Amino acid sequence: MSPIPQLKPVAARQWVRHHPRVIVMQPVLEIFAADDFALWPIGEHESYGYLVLGGELTPTEVGTAVMRIADCNDFEPEEEHGPCPTDPLGTFLHGLLTMPDLFAAGGFRVTDNATDAVFVEPGCCSGLETWRDWLEVLDGTGYCYFGHDPS
Protein backbone atom coordinates (compact mmCIF):
# COMPACT_ATOMS: atom_id res chain seq x y z
CA MET A 1 0.00 0.00 0.00
CA SER A 2 1.42 3.37 -0.98
CA PRO A 3 1.73 6.15 1.60
CA ILE A 4 -0.85 8.93 1.67
CA PRO A 5 0.50 11.90 -0.30
CA GLN A 6 1.23 14.99 1.74
CA LEU A 7 -0.62 18.22 1.10
CA LYS A 8 1.32 21.44 0.85
CA PRO A 9 0.03 25.03 0.76
CA VAL A 10 0.32 26.88 -2.56
CA ALA A 11 -1.69 29.98 -1.64
CA ALA A 12 -4.06 31.14 1.04
CA ARG A 13 -6.86 28.60 1.56
CA GLN A 14 -5.63 26.36 -1.27
CA TRP A 15 -3.96 22.97 -1.04
CA VAL A 16 -2.63 20.59 -3.66
CA ARG A 17 -1.18 17.15 -3.37
CA HIS A 18 2.60 17.21 -3.18
CA HIS A 19 3.61 16.04 -6.60
CA PRO A 20 6.73 16.66 -8.67
CA ARG A 21 4.61 18.20 -11.46
CA VAL A 22 1.82 20.66 -11.00
CA ILE A 23 0.06 22.18 -13.98
CA VAL A 24 -1.67 25.46 -13.14
CA MET A 25 -4.31 27.03 -15.40
CA GLN A 26 -5.13 30.65 -14.67
CA PRO A 27 -7.69 32.83 -16.46
CA VAL A 28 -6.12 36.07 -17.65
CA LEU A 29 -7.40 39.30 -19.19
CA GLU A 30 -5.33 41.10 -21.77
CA ILE A 31 -4.76 44.60 -20.41
CA PHE A 32 -4.04 47.89 -22.16
CA ALA A 33 -2.69 50.94 -20.37
CA ALA A 34 -5.67 53.20 -19.66
CA ASP A 35 -4.05 56.44 -18.55
CA ASP A 36 -7.10 58.56 -19.32
CA PHE A 37 -9.69 56.31 -17.60
CA ALA A 38 -11.38 58.14 -14.71
CA LEU A 39 -14.77 56.45 -14.10
CA TRP A 40 -13.47 54.42 -11.11
CA PRO A 41 -10.11 53.42 -9.58
CA ILE A 42 -8.03 50.99 -11.66
CA GLY A 43 -4.54 49.59 -11.29
CA GLU A 44 -1.54 50.64 -13.32
CA HIS A 45 -0.65 48.16 -16.05
CA GLU A 46 1.52 48.15 -19.12
CA SER A 47 -0.15 47.66 -22.48
CA TYR A 48 -0.38 44.11 -23.77
CA GLY A 49 0.15 42.59 -20.35
CA TYR A 50 -2.10 40.09 -18.61
CA LEU A 51 -4.07 40.39 -15.39
CA VAL A 52 -4.48 37.03 -13.65
CA LEU A 53 -8.06 36.66 -12.42
CA GLY A 54 -8.70 35.04 -9.07
CA GLY A 55 -9.81 35.53 -5.51
CA GLU A 56 -6.68 37.44 -4.51
CA LEU A 57 -7.37 40.53 -6.68
CA THR A 58 -7.09 43.92 -5.02
CA PRO A 59 -9.98 46.40 -5.36
CA THR A 60 -8.08 48.34 -8.04
CA GLU A 61 -7.38 45.10 -9.95
CA VAL A 62 -11.11 44.28 -9.82
CA GLY A 63 -11.73 47.78 -11.16
CA THR A 64 -9.20 47.11 -13.94
CA ALA A 65 -10.89 43.81 -14.84
CA VAL A 66 -14.37 45.37 -14.99
CA MET A 67 -12.99 48.30 -17.01
CA ARG A 68 -11.33 45.94 -19.50
CA ILE A 69 -14.40 43.69 -19.94
CA ALA A 70 -16.63 46.75 -20.36
CA ASP A 71 -14.14 48.21 -22.85
CA CYS A 72 -14.12 44.97 -24.87
CA ASN A 73 -17.92 45.24 -25.17
CA ASP A 74 -18.11 49.00 -25.73
CA PHE A 75 -19.92 49.17 -29.06
CA GLU A 76 -23.36 50.11 -30.24
CA PRO A 77 -25.58 47.12 -29.41
CA GLU A 78 -28.43 45.95 -31.58
CA GLU A 79 -31.85 47.59 -31.26
CA GLU A 80 -33.30 45.03 -28.84
CA HIS A 81 -30.86 46.21 -26.17
CA GLY A 82 -32.27 49.72 -26.08
CA PRO A 83 -30.70 53.07 -26.81
CA CYS A 84 -27.30 53.88 -25.42
CA PRO A 85 -27.36 56.24 -22.39
CA THR A 86 -25.83 59.67 -22.80
CA ASP A 87 -23.88 59.93 -19.54
CA PRO A 88 -20.21 58.76 -19.65
CA LEU A 89 -20.63 55.90 -17.15
CA GLY A 90 -23.88 54.65 -18.72
CA THR A 91 -22.37 54.86 -22.20
CA PHE A 92 -19.27 52.92 -21.13
CA LEU A 93 -21.21 50.18 -19.28
CA HIS A 94 -24.06 49.82 -21.78
CA GLY A 95 -22.57 46.93 -23.76
CA LEU A 96 -21.43 45.14 -20.59
CA LEU A 97 -24.91 45.32 -19.09
CA THR A 98 -27.01 44.60 -22.20
CA MET A 99 -25.11 42.18 -24.43
CA PRO A 100 -26.16 38.53 -24.01
CA ASP A 101 -22.70 37.14 -24.89
CA LEU A 102 -19.77 39.15 -23.63
CA PHE A 103 -16.30 39.12 -25.15
CA ALA A 104 -13.23 39.31 -22.92
CA ALA A 105 -9.79 39.69 -24.48
CA GLY A 106 -7.75 37.10 -22.68
CA GLY A 107 -7.74 33.37 -22.15
CA PHE A 108 -5.67 31.01 -20.05
CA ARG A 109 -2.08 30.94 -18.92
CA VAL A 110 -0.94 27.36 -18.35
CA THR A 111 2.20 26.85 -16.27
CA ASP A 112 4.13 23.63 -15.65
CA ASN A 113 5.72 24.34 -12.26
CA ALA A 114 8.19 21.48 -12.66
CA THR A 115 9.80 22.99 -15.76
CA ASP A 116 8.61 26.61 -15.50
CA ALA A 117 7.24 26.26 -19.02
CA VAL A 118 4.44 28.76 -19.66
CA PHE A 119 1.85 28.66 -22.42
CA VAL A 120 -0.24 31.79 -22.81
CA GLU A 121 -3.30 31.03 -24.93
CA PRO A 122 -4.84 34.47 -25.43
CA GLY A 123 -4.89 35.81 -28.94
CA CYS A 124 -6.92 37.93 -31.26
CA CYS A 125 -9.11 35.00 -32.31
CA SER A 126 -9.82 33.46 -28.92
CA GLY A 127 -10.82 35.12 -25.71
CA LEU A 128 -11.66 34.26 -22.15
CA GLU A 129 -15.22 33.45 -23.21
CA THR A 130 -13.92 30.29 -24.95
CA TRP A 131 -12.91 28.70 -21.63
CA ARG A 132 -15.36 25.85 -22.15
CA ASP A 133 -13.23 24.58 -25.04
CA TRP A 134 -10.68 23.45 -22.45
CA LEU A 135 -13.26 21.09 -20.92
CA GLU A 136 -13.45 19.22 -24.23
CA VAL A 137 -9.66 19.07 -24.42
CA LEU A 138 -9.45 17.63 -20.92
CA ASP A 139 -12.06 14.94 -21.56
CA GLY A 140 -10.49 14.07 -24.94
CA THR A 141 -13.48 14.96 -27.14
CA GLY A 142 -12.34 18.28 -28.58
CA TYR A 143 -9.59 20.77 -29.18
CA CYS A 144 -8.76 24.38 -28.41
CA TYR A 145 -8.16 26.97 -31.08
CA PHE A 146 -5.13 29.09 -30.29
CA GLY A 147 -5.54 31.60 -33.10
CA HIS A 148 -4.13 31.92 -36.56
CA ASP A 149 -0.49 31.98 -37.55
CA PRO A 150 1.32 35.33 -37.68
CA SER A 151 0.60 35.81 -41.39
mmCIF file of C-alpha atoms in Angstrom:
data_model
loop_
_atom_site.group_PDB
_atom_site.id
_atom_site.type_symbol
_atom_site.label_atom_id
_atom_site.label_comp_id
_atom_site.label_asym_id
_atom_site.label_seq_id
_atom_site.Cartn_x
_atom_site.Cartn_y
_atom_site.Cartn_z
ATOM 1 C CA MET A 1 0.000 0.000 0.000
ATOM 2 C CA SER A 2 1.420 3.375 -0.975
ATOM 3 C CA PRO A 3 1.726 6.147 1.598
ATOM 4 C CA ILE A 4 -0.846 8.928 1.675
ATOM 5 C CA PRO A 5 0.495 11.897 -0.302
ATOM 6 C CA GLN A 6 1.227 14.995 1.739
ATOM 7 C CA LEU A 7 -0.622 18.218 1.102
ATOM 8 C CA LYS A 8 1.317 21.439 0.852
ATOM 9 C CA PRO A 9 0.035 25.032 0.759
ATOM 10 C CA VAL A 10 0.315 26.882 -2.560
ATOM 11 C CA ALA A 11 -1.692 29.984 -1.643
ATOM 12 C CA ALA A 12 -4.064 31.138 1.038
ATOM 13 C CA ARG A 13 -6.856 28.597 1.564
ATOM 14 C CA GLN A 14 -5.626 26.355 -1.274
ATOM 15 C CA TRP A 15 -3.962 22.967 -1.037
ATOM 16 C CA VAL A 16 -2.633 20.593 -3.657
ATOM 17 C CA ARG A 17 -1.183 17.153 -3.372
ATOM 18 C CA HIS A 18 2.598 17.208 -3.182
ATOM 19 C CA HIS A 19 3.611 16.035 -6.600
ATOM 20 C CA PRO A 20 6.729 16.655 -8.670
ATOM 21 C CA ARG A 21 4.614 18.201 -11.457
ATOM 22 C CA VAL A 22 1.823 20.659 -11.005
ATOM 23 C CA ILE A 23 0.058 22.181 -13.981
ATOM 24 C CA VAL A 24 -1.671 25.458 -13.138
ATOM 25 C CA MET A 25 -4.314 27.029 -15.398
ATOM 26 C CA GLN A 26 -5.133 30.649 -14.670
ATOM 27 C CA PRO A 27 -7.690 32.831 -16.462
ATOM 28 C CA VAL A 28 -6.118 36.071 -17.653
ATOM 29 C CA LEU A 29 -7.401 39.298 -19.188
ATOM 30 C CA GLU A 30 -5.327 41.100 -21.765
ATOM 31 C CA ILE A 31 -4.756 44.598 -20.409
ATOM 32 C CA PHE A 32 -4.037 47.887 -22.158
ATOM 33 C CA ALA A 33 -2.694 50.943 -20.374
ATOM 34 C CA ALA A 34 -5.667 53.197 -19.660
ATOM 35 C CA ASP A 35 -4.046 56.437 -18.550
ATOM 36 C CA ASP A 36 -7.104 58.559 -19.323
ATOM 37 C CA PHE A 37 -9.694 56.305 -17.603
ATOM 38 C CA ALA A 38 -11.380 58.138 -14.711
ATOM 39 C CA LEU A 39 -14.767 56.453 -14.100
ATOM 40 C CA TRP A 40 -13.474 54.421 -11.107
ATOM 41 C CA PRO A 41 -10.109 53.415 -9.583
ATOM 42 C CA ILE A 42 -8.028 50.994 -11.664
ATOM 43 C CA GLY A 43 -4.540 49.593 -11.291
ATOM 44 C CA GLU A 44 -1.537 50.635 -13.320
ATOM 45 C CA HIS A 45 -0.648 48.157 -16.052
ATOM 46 C CA GLU A 46 1.523 48.146 -19.116
ATOM 47 C CA SER A 47 -0.152 47.658 -22.475
ATOM 48 C CA TYR A 48 -0.381 44.108 -23.766
ATOM 49 C CA GLY A 49 0.151 42.589 -20.351
ATOM 50 C CA TYR A 50 -2.105 40.090 -18.608
ATOM 51 C CA LEU A 51 -4.068 40.392 -15.387
ATOM 52 C CA VAL A 52 -4.476 37.028 -13.654
ATOM 53 C CA LEU A 53 -8.055 36.656 -12.422
ATOM 54 C CA GLY A 54 -8.696 35.039 -9.071
ATOM 55 C CA GLY A 55 -9.808 35.528 -5.511
ATOM 56 C CA GLU A 56 -6.677 37.443 -4.515
ATOM 57 C CA LEU A 57 -7.370 40.531 -6.679
ATOM 58 C CA THR A 58 -7.088 43.918 -5.016
ATOM 59 C CA PRO A 59 -9.979 46.400 -5.355
ATOM 60 C CA THR A 60 -8.077 48.336 -8.043
ATOM 61 C CA GLU A 61 -7.377 45.097 -9.951
ATOM 62 C CA VAL A 62 -11.109 44.279 -9.823
ATOM 63 C CA GLY A 63 -11.727 47.783 -11.163
ATOM 64 C CA THR A 64 -9.199 47.108 -13.937
ATOM 65 C CA ALA A 65 -10.894 43.812 -14.842
ATOM 66 C CA VAL A 66 -14.370 45.372 -14.989
ATOM 67 C CA MET A 67 -12.994 48.297 -17.012
ATOM 68 C CA ARG A 68 -11.334 45.943 -19.502
ATOM 69 C CA ILE A 69 -14.395 43.695 -19.944
ATOM 70 C CA ALA A 70 -16.631 46.747 -20.359
ATOM 71 C CA ASP A 71 -14.142 48.212 -22.853
ATOM 72 C CA CYS A 72 -14.124 44.970 -24.871
ATOM 73 C CA ASN A 73 -17.917 45.236 -25.173
ATOM 74 C CA ASP A 74 -18.106 49.004 -25.731
ATOM 75 C CA PHE A 75 -19.919 49.168 -29.065
ATOM 76 C CA GLU A 76 -23.363 50.110 -30.238
ATOM 77 C CA PRO A 77 -25.577 47.124 -29.410
ATOM 78 C CA GLU A 78 -28.428 45.946 -31.583
ATOM 79 C CA GLU A 79 -31.854 47.588 -31.261
ATOM 80 C CA GLU A 80 -33.298 45.027 -28.839
ATOM 81 C CA HIS A 81 -30.857 46.208 -26.170
ATOM 82 C CA GLY A 82 -32.269 49.721 -26.085
ATOM 83 C CA PRO A 83 -30.704 53.070 -26.814
ATOM 84 C CA CYS A 84 -27.296 53.879 -25.424
ATOM 85 C CA PRO A 85 -27.358 56.243 -22.393
ATOM 86 C CA THR A 86 -25.827 59.675 -22.799
ATOM 87 C CA ASP A 87 -23.884 59.933 -19.536
ATOM 88 C CA PRO A 88 -20.212 58.762 -19.649
ATOM 89 C CA LEU A 89 -20.635 55.905 -17.146
ATOM 90 C CA GLY A 90 -23.876 54.647 -18.724
ATOM 91 C CA THR A 91 -22.368 54.859 -22.199
ATOM 92 C CA PHE A 92 -19.266 52.919 -21.131
ATOM 93 C CA LEU A 93 -21.205 50.182 -19.284
ATOM 94 C CA HIS A 94 -24.065 49.822 -21.782
ATOM 95 C CA GLY A 95 -22.570 46.932 -23.761
ATOM 96 C CA LEU A 96 -21.428 45.142 -20.592
ATOM 97 C CA LEU A 97 -24.912 45.323 -19.094
ATOM 98 C CA THR A 98 -27.011 44.597 -22.196
ATOM 99 C CA MET A 99 -25.113 42.176 -24.433
ATOM 100 C CA PRO A 100 -26.161 38.525 -24.006
ATOM 101 C CA ASP A 101 -22.704 37.137 -24.890
ATOM 102 C CA LEU A 102 -19.771 39.150 -23.628
ATOM 103 C CA PHE A 103 -16.297 39.125 -25.151
ATOM 104 C CA ALA A 104 -13.235 39.312 -22.917
ATOM 105 C CA ALA A 105 -9.791 39.689 -24.480
ATOM 106 C CA GLY A 106 -7.746 37.103 -22.684
ATOM 107 C CA GLY A 107 -7.737 33.369 -22.151
ATOM 108 C CA PHE A 108 -5.665 31.007 -20.053
ATOM 109 C CA ARG A 109 -2.081 30.944 -18.917
ATOM 110 C CA VAL A 110 -0.939 27.363 -18.348
ATOM 111 C CA THR A 111 2.201 26.852 -16.269
ATOM 112 C CA ASP A 112 4.129 23.635 -15.645
ATOM 113 C CA ASN A 113 5.717 24.340 -12.263
ATOM 114 C CA ALA A 114 8.189 21.476 -12.658
ATOM 115 C CA THR A 115 9.805 22.992 -15.765
ATOM 116 C CA ASP A 116 8.610 26.610 -15.499
ATOM 117 C CA ALA A 117 7.236 26.260 -19.021
ATOM 118 C CA VAL A 118 4.437 28.763 -19.663
ATOM 119 C CA PHE A 119 1.853 28.656 -22.419
ATOM 120 C CA VAL A 120 -0.238 31.792 -22.809
ATOM 121 C CA GLU A 121 -3.299 31.026 -24.930
ATOM 122 C CA PRO A 122 -4.836 34.472 -25.432
ATOM 123 C CA GLY A 123 -4.890 35.806 -28.940
ATOM 124 C CA CYS A 124 -6.922 37.934 -31.258
ATOM 125 C CA CYS A 125 -9.109 35.001 -32.309
ATOM 126 C CA SER A 126 -9.815 33.456 -28.925
ATOM 127 C CA GLY A 127 -10.819 35.124 -25.707
ATOM 128 C CA LEU A 128 -11.657 34.261 -22.151
ATOM 129 C CA GLU A 129 -15.220 33.451 -23.208
ATOM 130 C CA THR A 130 -13.916 30.288 -24.952
ATOM 131 C CA TRP A 131 -12.909 28.700 -21.626
ATOM 132 C CA ARG A 132 -15.363 25.853 -22.147
ATOM 133 C CA ASP A 133 -13.230 24.575 -25.036
ATOM 134 C CA TRP A 134 -10.677 23.453 -22.448
ATOM 135 C CA LEU A 135 -13.261 21.089 -20.919
ATOM 136 C CA GLU A 136 -13.452 19.223 -24.226
ATOM 137 C CA VAL A 137 -9.664 19.074 -24.421
ATOM 138 C CA LEU A 138 -9.448 17.634 -20.916
ATOM 139 C CA ASP A 139 -12.065 14.940 -21.564
ATOM 140 C CA GLY A 140 -10.492 14.071 -24.938
ATOM 141 C CA THR A 141 -13.480 14.961 -27.136
ATOM 142 C CA GLY A 142 -12.337 18.279 -28.585
ATOM 143 C CA TYR A 143 -9.589 20.767 -29.184
ATOM 144 C CA CYS A 144 -8.760 24.376 -28.412
ATOM 145 C CA TYR A 145 -8.164 26.966 -31.079
ATOM 146 C CA PHE A 146 -5.130 29.090 -30.294
ATOM 147 C CA GLY A 147 -5.542 31.598 -33.102
ATOM 148 C CA HIS A 148 -4.129 31.920 -36.561
ATOM 149 C CA ASP A 149 -0.488 31.976 -37.554
ATOM 150 C CA PRO A 150 1.320 35.332 -37.682
ATOM 151 C CA SER A 151 0.603 35.807 -41.393
#
